Amino acid sequence: MNTETQRIVKDLMELARIDAPSFHEGEMAQALKARLGALGLTVCEDDAGEKLGGECGNLFARWEGDPGKEAVLLSAHMDTVDPCIGKVPVLEDGVIKSSGQTVLGADDLSGVTAILEGIRRVQEKGLPHRTVEILFSIAEEVYTKGAAVFDYSRVTAKQAYCLDASGPIGNAARRAPTLLSFRITVTGKASHAGFAPEKGISAVTAAAKAAAALPQGRIDAESTRNIGLIRGGTATNIVPDSCELEGEIRSFDHGRALALLDETREVFERAAQETGAAVSIEHTVHFKAYEVGENAPVAKDFLRACEKCGTKGNLVSTLGGADNHQFNAHGIEGLVIACAMENVHSAAEYIRAEDLEKLAQLVEALVQ
């Protein structure tokens, strides 16, 4: 492991020890302010924390470069999913992992450290570079809430690279889905289950009937639907008068996502009518589908950077969400770059040091 690789591995492991669940990224923000300042970048913190009830805001930094080159926005998020308190990173045989009780936090410290290291290398080599703008966001893991309230009038870049995806180095998602969540409330009529069950209307029965009739999983090549939570009833001897279900829909076609929501409503209303129950449904669109063209400048620049690094570049699709949804919604064409973090959102999460090194090299090329 060369000196530069050792440095980025050390940086990731130091940052991984910082607890940073969503809305509690204060200590992480202070650590990153120090690192950005050491690189000579101007950095400011916005009011996202005040708006969202968190400890701190998003960090936005700027590094002036050649005014004749297109500016670029690089992003990664500061928060980490649970279980993330008391993380203990371990390096074994070139693999960085957690001690096994928590996540590692490579999602998204791989992106954070690669951005810092890529810029550091360009500075050390004295290479010409583009103007670089950096957004380290809060609360990405809860439907990109931090990036959603960021003031994009601060950004001059029209291209963005969001370092926040699993998969091999060289992959970049140019297409991502609409993601909406829904909550269904089925209302029946309570009655004693032993003395007068015929006087009751079981909300659970109505909900189960609808859920069984509703197609779930991969609906088509573009879309998925899932009911993930069901709760209802108060006791085993009472006919349940209420049942709540929560789920989500994802689709690369925004109109298709809304159509699947309408279908969900119709299936539950029909089941409720057949059993004498009532139903209400509410939903939230967390972000809308986007697609960046294969020949867009941001895509071509990415593929050129991969070639410069000796890495095969691939433009792919993802059914996941990221801050890049917010960038594209604000007129900034962006890709979500794969960071080779594996088994994310689990205590088995890991990343190989050699992949972290490749990611830093890629950032170095993109900056130029």
Tab-separated table of C-alpha atoms in Angstrom:
chain	number	residue	atom	x	y	z
A	1	MET	CA	0.000	0.000	0.000
A	2	ASN	CA	1.649	3.248	-1.127
A	3	THR	CA	1.804	6.436	0.955
A	4	GLU	CA	-1.167	8.092	-0.750
A	5	THR	CA	-3.355	5.005	-0.291
A	6	GLN	CA	-2.321	4.775	3.351
A	7	ARG	CA	-3.353	8.402	3.791
A	8	ILE	CA	-6.876	7.997	2.419
A	9	VAL	CA	-7.395	4.750	4.356
A	10	LYS	CA	-6.296	6.519	7.550
A	11	ASP	CA	-8.665	9.404	6.789
A	12	LEU	CA	-11.647	7.108	6.267
A	13	MET	CA	-10.928	5.154	9.431
A	14	GLU	CA	-10.586	8.325	11.506
A	15	LEU	CA	-13.861	9.728	10.204
A	16	ALA	CA	-15.613	6.368	10.596
A	17	ARG	CA	-15.093	6.601	14.350
A	18	ILE	CA	-17.301	9.695	14.476
A	19	ASP	CA	-20.972	9.043	15.247
A	20	ALA	CA	-23.097	10.734	12.594
A	21	PRO	CA	-26.687	9.471	12.427
A	22	SER	CA	-29.080	11.624	10.392
A	23	PHE	CA	-29.674	15.029	12.016
A	24	HIS	CA	-26.721	14.432	14.391
A	25	GLU	CA	-23.807	15.197	12.051
A	26	GLY	CA	-22.366	18.049	14.147
A	27	GLU	CA	-19.051	16.405	15.062
A	28	MET	CA	-18.600	15.133	11.499
A	29	ALA	CA	-19.226	18.618	10.126
A	30	GLN	CA	-16.541	20.087	12.392
A	31	ALA	CA	-14.037	17.447	11.288
A	32	LEU	CA	-14.763	18.127	7.626
A	33	LYS	CA	-14.585	21.887	8.058
A	34	ALA	CA	-11.074	21.418	9.417
A	35	ARG	CA	-10.066	19.198	6.509
A	36	LEU	CA	-11.516	21.536	3.886
A	37	GLY	CA	-9.842	24.498	5.571
A	38	ALA	CA	-6.502	22.693	5.543
A	39	LEU	CA	-6.866	22.386	1.772
A	40	GLY	CA	-7.334	26.151	1.557
A	41	LEU	CA	-10.963	25.986	0.476
A	42	THR	CA	-13.549	28.508	1.535
A	43	VAL	CA	-16.349	26.697	3.363
A	44	CYS	CA	-19.686	27.744	4.816
A	45	GLU	CA	-22.465	25.986	6.682
A	46	ASP	CA	-26.092	26.648	5.712
A	47	ASP	CA	-29.241	26.705	7.850
A	48	ALA	CA	-30.466	23.202	6.964
A	49	GLY	CA	-30.007	22.138	10.564
A	50	GLU	CA	-32.340	24.870	11.781
A	51	LYS	CA	-34.909	24.006	9.142
A	52	LEU	CA	-34.822	20.282	9.851
A	53	GLY	CA	-34.170	20.249	13.582
A	54	GLY	CA	-30.629	18.909	13.236
A	55	GLU	CA	-27.294	19.663	14.874
A	56	CYS	CA	-25.725	21.331	11.864
A	57	GLY	CA	-26.314	22.344	8.272
A	58	ASN	CA	-24.954	21.294	4.900
A	59	LEU	CA	-21.339	22.228	4.189
A	60	PHE	CA	-20.616	24.048	0.926
A	61	ALA	CA	-17.058	24.706	-0.185
A	62	ARG	CA	-15.491	26.267	-3.245
A	63	TRP	CA	-12.043	25.949	-4.834
A	64	GLU	CA	-11.379	28.461	-7.581
A	65	GLY	CA	-9.898	27.088	-10.770
A	66	ASP	CA	-9.398	27.894	-14.451
A	67	PRO	CA	-12.226	30.279	-15.440
A	68	GLY	CA	-12.052	28.880	-18.970
A	69	LYS	CA	-13.169	25.444	-17.800
A	70	GLU	CA	-16.624	24.316	-16.728
A	71	ALA	CA	-17.061	24.298	-12.952
A	72	VAL	CA	-18.033	21.014	-11.330
A	73	LEU	CA	-20.005	20.122	-8.202
A	74	LEU	CA	-18.787	17.139	-6.151
A	75	SER	CA	-20.988	15.769	-3.392
A	76	ALA	CA	-21.213	13.166	-0.651
A	77	HIS	CA	-23.288	12.960	2.514
A	78	MET	CA	-22.205	13.151	6.147
A	79	ASP	CA	-24.872	11.006	7.808
A	80	THR	CA	-24.843	7.250	8.353
A	81	VAL	CA	-27.651	4.718	8.782
A	82	ASP	CA	-28.187	2.767	12.002
A	83	PRO	CA	-26.622	0.906	13.687
A	84	CYS	CA	-23.910	3.570	13.630
A	85	ILE	CA	-23.114	4.491	17.242
A	86	GLY	CA	-19.687	3.444	18.482
A	87	LYS	CA	-18.269	2.364	15.126
A	88	VAL	CA	-14.897	0.612	15.271
A	89	PRO	CA	-13.251	0.367	11.832
A	90	VAL	CA	-10.825	-2.488	11.236
A	91	LEU	CA	-8.244	-2.956	8.464
A	92	GLU	CA	-7.528	-6.568	7.561
A	93	ASP	CA	-5.724	-7.776	4.434
A	94	GLY	CA	-6.447	-4.558	2.586
A	95	VAL	CA	-10.151	-4.555	3.499
A	96	ILE	CA	-11.704	-1.895	5.724
A	97	LYS	CA	-14.697	-3.141	7.683
A	98	SER	CA	-16.426	-2.578	10.998
A	99	SER	CA	-15.864	-4.674	14.096
A	100	GLY	CA	-19.216	-6.303	13.253
A	101	GLN	CA	-21.542	-4.525	15.672
A	102	THR	CA	-22.289	-1.496	13.486
A	103	VAL	CA	-22.121	-0.334	9.909
A	104	LEU	CA	-18.715	0.861	8.731
A	105	GLY	CA	-19.889	4.167	7.274
A	106	ALA	CA	-18.206	3.751	3.873
A	107	ASP	CA	-21.652	4.903	2.792
A	108	ASP	CA	-20.750	7.678	2.356
A	109	LEU	CA	-17.297	8.274	3.808
A	110	SER	CA	-15.823	6.616	0.725
A	111	GLY	CA	-17.179	9.539	-1.270
A	112	VAL	CA	-16.167	12.128	1.327
A	113	THR	CA	-12.572	10.944	1.628
A	114	ALA	CA	-12.130	10.442	-2.120
A	115	ILE	CA	-13.193	14.049	-2.765
A	116	LEU	CA	-10.750	15.355	-0.155
A	117	GLU	CA	-7.895	13.138	-1.363
A	118	GLY	CA	-8.482	13.842	-5.049
A	119	ILE	CA	-8.255	17.591	-4.478
A	120	ARG	CA	-5.208	17.160	-2.214
A	121	ARG	CA	-3.351	15.285	-4.964
A	122	VAL	CA	-4.099	17.898	-7.604
A	123	GLN	CA	-2.787	20.568	-5.228
A	124	GLU	CA	0.358	18.620	-4.379
A	125	LYS	CA	1.138	18.067	-8.057
A	126	GLY	CA	0.364	21.666	-8.978
A	127	LEU	CA	-1.958	20.591	-11.765
A	128	PRO	CA	-4.397	22.909	-13.574
A	129	HIS	CA	-7.986	22.279	-12.552
A	130	ARG	CA	-11.597	23.333	-12.886
A	131	THR	CA	-13.417	25.379	-10.303
A	132	VAL	CA	-14.666	22.806	-7.816
A	133	GLU	CA	-17.727	23.222	-5.630
A	134	ILE	CA	-18.338	20.696	-2.863
A	135	LEU	CA	-21.531	19.831	-1.025
A	136	PHE	CA	-21.339	17.622	2.042
A	137	SER	CA	-24.987	17.174	2.979
A	138	ILE	CA	-26.855	16.182	6.097
A	139	ALA	CA	-29.809	13.789	6.335
A	140	GLU	CA	-29.341	12.140	2.944
A	141	GLU	CA	-30.363	8.766	4.316
A	142	VAL	CA	-33.860	10.091	5.084
A	143	TYR	CA	-34.975	10.916	1.554
A	144	THR	CA	-32.257	13.529	0.822
A	145	LYS	CA	-33.763	16.037	3.249
A	146	GLY	CA	-30.551	18.036	3.649
A	147	ALA	CA	-29.934	18.536	-0.070
A	148	ALA	CA	-33.634	19.287	-0.564
A	149	VAL	CA	-33.415	22.496	1.502
A	150	PHE	CA	-30.041	23.659	0.182
A	151	ASP	CA	-29.941	27.047	-1.596
A	152	TYR	CA	-28.829	26.171	-5.127
A	153	SER	CA	-28.364	29.807	-6.107
A	154	ARG	CA	-24.931	29.386	-4.465
A	155	VAL	CA	-23.898	26.826	-7.079
A	156	THR	CA	-22.351	27.984	-10.358
A	157	ALA	CA	-21.600	24.496	-11.685
A	158	LYS	CA	-23.924	22.926	-14.242
A	159	GLN	CA	-22.357	19.487	-13.870
A	160	ALA	CA	-22.325	17.319	-10.752
A	161	TYR	CA	-20.867	14.037	-9.559
A	162	CYS	CA	-22.549	12.538	-6.527
A	163	LEU	CA	-20.223	9.943	-4.990
A	164	ASP	CA	-22.784	7.701	-3.332
A	165	ALA	CA	-23.459	4.327	-4.937
A	166	SER	CA	-22.475	0.705	-4.540
A	167	GLY	CA	-20.898	-1.103	-7.448
A	168	PRO	CA	-17.472	-1.237	-9.091
A	169	ILE	CA	-15.355	1.853	-9.713
A	170	GLY	CA	-16.188	3.049	-13.220
A	171	ASN	CA	-19.955	2.721	-12.904
A	172	ALA	CA	-22.082	5.850	-12.846
A	173	ALA	CA	-25.867	6.045	-12.783
A	174	ARG	CA	-27.385	8.445	-15.267
A	175	ARG	CA	-30.974	7.420	-14.591
A	176	ALA	CA	-32.847	7.118	-11.307
A	177	PRO	CA	-36.499	6.696	-10.295
A	178	THR	CA	-39.367	8.558	-8.803
A	179	LEU	CA	-39.736	7.327	-5.247
A	180	LEU	CA	-42.989	7.841	-3.390
A	181	SER	CA	-44.212	6.402	-0.112
A	182	PHE	CA	-47.822	5.783	0.870
A	183	ARG	CA	-49.784	5.152	4.048
A	184	ILE	CA	-53.147	3.396	3.917
A	185	THR	CA	-55.607	3.432	6.795
A	186	VAL	CA	-58.408	0.853	6.722
A	187	THR	CA	-61.230	1.532	9.173
A	188	GLY	CA	-63.680	-1.158	10.266
A	189	LYS	CA	-65.888	-1.584	13.343
A	190	ALA	CA	-64.835	-2.943	16.728
A	191	SER	CA	-66.810	-5.650	18.488
A	192	HIS	CA	-66.152	-8.429	20.994
A	193	ALA	CA	-64.591	-11.297	19.082
A	194	GLY	CA	-66.224	-13.936	21.265
A	195	PHE	CA	-69.660	-12.559	22.142
A	196	ALA	CA	-70.574	-10.604	19.002
A	197	PRO	CA	-68.072	-11.052	16.152
A	198	GLU	CA	-70.839	-10.652	13.556
A	199	LYS	CA	-71.358	-7.066	14.732
A	200	GLY	CA	-67.797	-6.116	13.896
A	201	ILE	CA	-66.020	-5.285	10.637
A	202	SER	CA	-62.422	-6.468	10.620
A	203	ALA	CA	-60.082	-3.834	9.242
A	204	VAL	CA	-57.313	-6.442	9.227
A	205	THR	CA	-59.352	-8.774	7.016
A	206	ALA	CA	-60.084	-5.968	4.554
A	207	ALA	CA	-56.437	-4.892	4.533
A	208	ALA	CA	-55.195	-8.449	4.069
A	209	LYS	CA	-57.621	-9.054	1.222
A	210	ALA	CA	-56.384	-5.945	-0.583
A	211	ALA	CA	-52.699	-6.615	0.087
A	212	ALA	CA	-53.033	-10.151	-1.276
A	213	ALA	CA	-54.687	-8.854	-4.448
A	214	LEU	CA	-52.146	-6.081	-5.035
A	215	PRO	CA	-49.204	-6.991	-7.324
A	216	GLN	CA	-45.963	-6.348	-5.455
A	217	GLY	CA	-42.266	-6.711	-6.063
A	218	ARG	CA	-40.934	-5.996	-9.551
A	219	ILE	CA	-44.042	-4.853	-11.399
A	220	ASP	CA	-42.258	-4.354	-14.717
A	221	ALA	CA	-38.769	-3.564	-16.005
A	222	GLU	CA	-39.164	0.044	-14.858
A	223	SER	CA	-41.070	-0.197	-11.575
A	224	THR	CA	-41.362	-1.773	-8.128
A	225	ARG	CA	-43.989	-1.667	-5.391
A	226	ASN	CA	-43.788	-2.892	-1.809
A	227	ILE	CA	-45.909	-2.901	1.340
A	228	GLY	CA	-43.358	-3.049	4.121
A	229	LEU	CA	-45.256	-2.279	7.329
A	230	ILE	CA	-48.625	-3.500	8.629
A	231	ARG	CA	-50.076	-2.809	12.061
A	232	GLY	CA	-53.580	-3.096	13.450
A	233	GLY	CA	-55.847	-4.269	16.229
A	234	THR	CA	-55.694	-3.773	19.973
A	235	ALA	CA	-56.364	-7.218	21.482
A	236	THR	CA	-57.002	-10.798	20.407
A	237	ASN	CA	-60.593	-10.696	21.689
A	238	ILE	CA	-61.592	-7.563	19.776
A	239	VAL	CA	-62.509	-7.386	16.102
A	240	PRO	CA	-59.930	-4.844	14.866
A	241	ASP	CA	-61.433	-1.543	13.801
A	242	SER	CA	-58.220	-0.121	12.307
A	243	CYS	CA	-55.278	-1.315	10.251
A	244	GLU	CA	-52.434	0.762	8.821
A	245	LEU	CA	-50.139	-0.216	5.989
A	246	GLU	CA	-47.073	1.619	4.683
A	247	GLY	CA	-45.224	1.042	1.472
A	248	GLU	CA	-43.375	2.573	-1.439
A	249	ILE	CA	-43.378	2.746	-5.219
A	250	ARG	CA	-40.360	3.317	-7.462
A	251	SER	CA	-40.366	3.843	-11.206
A	252	PHE	CA	-38.108	5.353	-13.840
A	253	ASP	CA	-41.310	6.850	-15.288
A	254	HIS	CA	-42.908	9.415	-12.992
A	255	GLY	CA	-46.301	8.984	-14.634
A	256	ARG	CA	-46.083	5.223	-14.171
A	257	ALA	CA	-45.342	5.685	-10.454
A	258	LEU	CA	-48.480	7.794	-10.069
A	259	ALA	CA	-50.504	5.228	-12.016
A	260	LEU	CA	-49.328	2.483	-9.655
A	261	LEU	CA	-50.400	4.651	-6.740
A	262	ASP	CA	-53.858	5.013	-8.299
A	263	GLU	CA	-54.022	1.244	-8.761
A	264	THR	CA	-53.085	0.762	-5.108
A	265	ARG	CA	-55.894	3.064	-4.043
A	266	GLU	CA	-58.424	1.302	-6.265
A	267	VAL	CA	-57.520	-2.176	-4.992
A	268	PHE	CA	-57.880	-1.119	-1.353
A	269	GLU	CA	-61.098	0.799	-1.949
A	270	ARG	CA	-62.594	-2.234	-3.677
A	271	ALA	CA	-61.617	-4.569	-0.839
A	272	ALA	CA	-62.953	-2.134	1.741
A	273	GLN	CA	-66.266	-1.839	-0.079
A	274	GLU	CA	-66.633	-5.615	-0.274
A	275	THR	CA	-66.112	-5.992	3.489
A	276	GLY	CA	-67.988	-2.907	4.648
A	277	ALA	CA	-64.854	-1.081	5.775
A	278	ALA	CA	-63.603	2.380	4.792
A	279	VAL	CA	-60.174	3.333	3.497
A	280	SER	CA	-58.039	6.449	3.164
A	281	ILE	CA	-54.623	6.791	1.545
A	282	GLU	CA	-52.013	9.516	1.695
A	283	HIS	CA	-48.697	9.691	-0.114
A	284	THR	CA	-45.472	11.681	-0.384
A	285	VAL	CA	-43.342	12.026	-3.512
A	286	HIS	CA	-39.808	12.154	-2.125
A	287	PHE	CA	-38.138	12.793	-5.473
A	288	LYS	CA	-38.902	12.556	-9.171
A	289	ALA	CA	-37.301	10.411	-11.845
A	290	TYR	CA	-34.554	11.874	-13.993
A	291	GLU	CA	-32.450	10.742	-16.932
A	292	VAL	CA	-29.188	12.252	-18.174
A	293	GLY	CA	-28.346	11.645	-21.809
A	294	GLU	CA	-25.461	9.348	-22.697
A	295	ASN	CA	-23.942	12.158	-24.753
A	296	ALA	CA	-24.399	14.873	-22.123
A	297	PRO	CA	-21.143	16.702	-21.255
A	298	VAL	CA	-21.205	15.370	-17.693
A	299	ALA	CA	-21.362	11.798	-19.035
A	300	LYS	CA	-18.645	12.306	-21.636
A	301	ASP	CA	-16.346	13.941	-19.071
A	302	PHE	CA	-16.870	11.014	-16.733
A	303	LEU	CA	-15.994	8.439	-19.378
A	304	ARG	CA	-12.881	10.430	-20.353
A	305	ALA	CA	-11.795	10.572	-16.710
A	306	CYS	CA	-12.252	6.801	-16.403
A	307	GLU	CA	-10.149	6.242	-19.516
A	308	LYS	CA	-7.416	8.487	-18.113
A	309	CYS	CA	-7.364	6.340	-14.962
A	310	GLY	CA	-7.267	3.086	-16.913
A	311	THR	CA	-10.742	2.168	-15.667
A	312	LYS	CA	-13.629	1.004	-17.834
A	313	GLY	CA	-16.468	3.508	-17.610
A	314	ASN	CA	-20.088	2.328	-17.631
A	315	LEU	CA	-23.253	4.413	-17.621
A	316	VAL	CA	-25.958	2.516	-15.758
A	317	SER	CA	-29.337	2.939	-14.059
A	318	THR	CA	-30.204	2.757	-10.367
A	319	LEU	CA	-33.462	2.299	-8.510
A	320	GLY	CA	-31.913	4.040	-5.506
A	321	GLY	CA	-32.212	7.615	-4.334
A	322	ALA	CA	-29.405	10.132	-3.782
A	323	ASP	CA	-28.741	13.849	-3.473
A	324	ASN	CA	-28.287	13.809	-7.235
A	325	HIS	CA	-32.092	13.792	-7.530
A	326	GLN	CA	-32.060	17.277	-6.024
A	327	PHE	CA	-29.263	18.469	-8.328
A	328	ASN	CA	-31.081	17.406	-11.470
A	329	ALA	CA	-34.310	18.945	-10.173
A	330	HIS	CA	-32.438	22.264	-9.918
A	331	GLY	CA	-31.020	22.171	-13.431
A	332	ILE	CA	-27.619	20.662	-12.585
A	333	GLU	CA	-26.950	17.564	-14.691
A	334	GLY	CA	-25.390	14.948	-12.482
A	335	LEU	CA	-24.339	11.333	-12.277
A	336	VAL	CA	-24.177	9.088	-9.208
A	337	ILE	CA	-20.709	7.569	-9.081
A	338	ALA	CA	-20.129	4.073	-7.725
A	339	CYS	CA	-17.728	3.971	-4.780
A	340	ALA	CA	-17.214	0.178	-4.451
A	341	MET	CA	-18.735	0.154	-0.966
A	342	GLU	CA	-20.210	-3.276	-0.344
A	343	ASN	CA	-23.023	-4.637	1.889
A	344	VAL	CA	-24.108	-1.113	2.756
A	345	HIS	CA	-26.779	-0.549	5.405
A	346	SER	CA	-25.569	-3.609	7.306
A	347	ALA	CA	-22.949	-4.556	9.871
A	348	ALA	CA	-21.213	-6.517	7.108
A	349	GLU	CA	-20.350	-3.322	5.185
A	350	TYR	CA	-16.805	-3.072	3.826
A	351	ILE	CA	-14.611	-1.424	1.218
A	352	ARG	CA	-11.262	-2.501	-0.230
A	353	ALA	CA	-8.345	-0.104	0.122
A	354	GLU	CA	-7.442	-0.611	-3.540
A	355	ASP	CA	-10.927	0.514	-4.585
A	356	LEU	CA	-10.740	3.569	-2.352
A	357	GLU	CA	-7.464	4.400	-4.098
A	358	LYS	CA	-9.076	4.013	-7.544
A	359	LEU	CA	-11.903	6.310	-6.479
A	360	ALA	CA	-9.452	9.003	-5.380
A	361	GLN	CA	-7.675	8.732	-8.738
A	362	LEU	CA	-11.010	9.151	-10.497
A	363	VAL	CA	-11.814	12.302	-8.505
A	364	GLU	CA	-8.355	13.641	-9.330
A	365	ALA	CA	-9.080	13.156	-13.040
A	366	LEU	CA	-12.579	14.683	-12.816
A	367	VAL	CA	-11.204	17.762	-11.052
A	368	GLN	CA	-8.829	18.353	-13.934
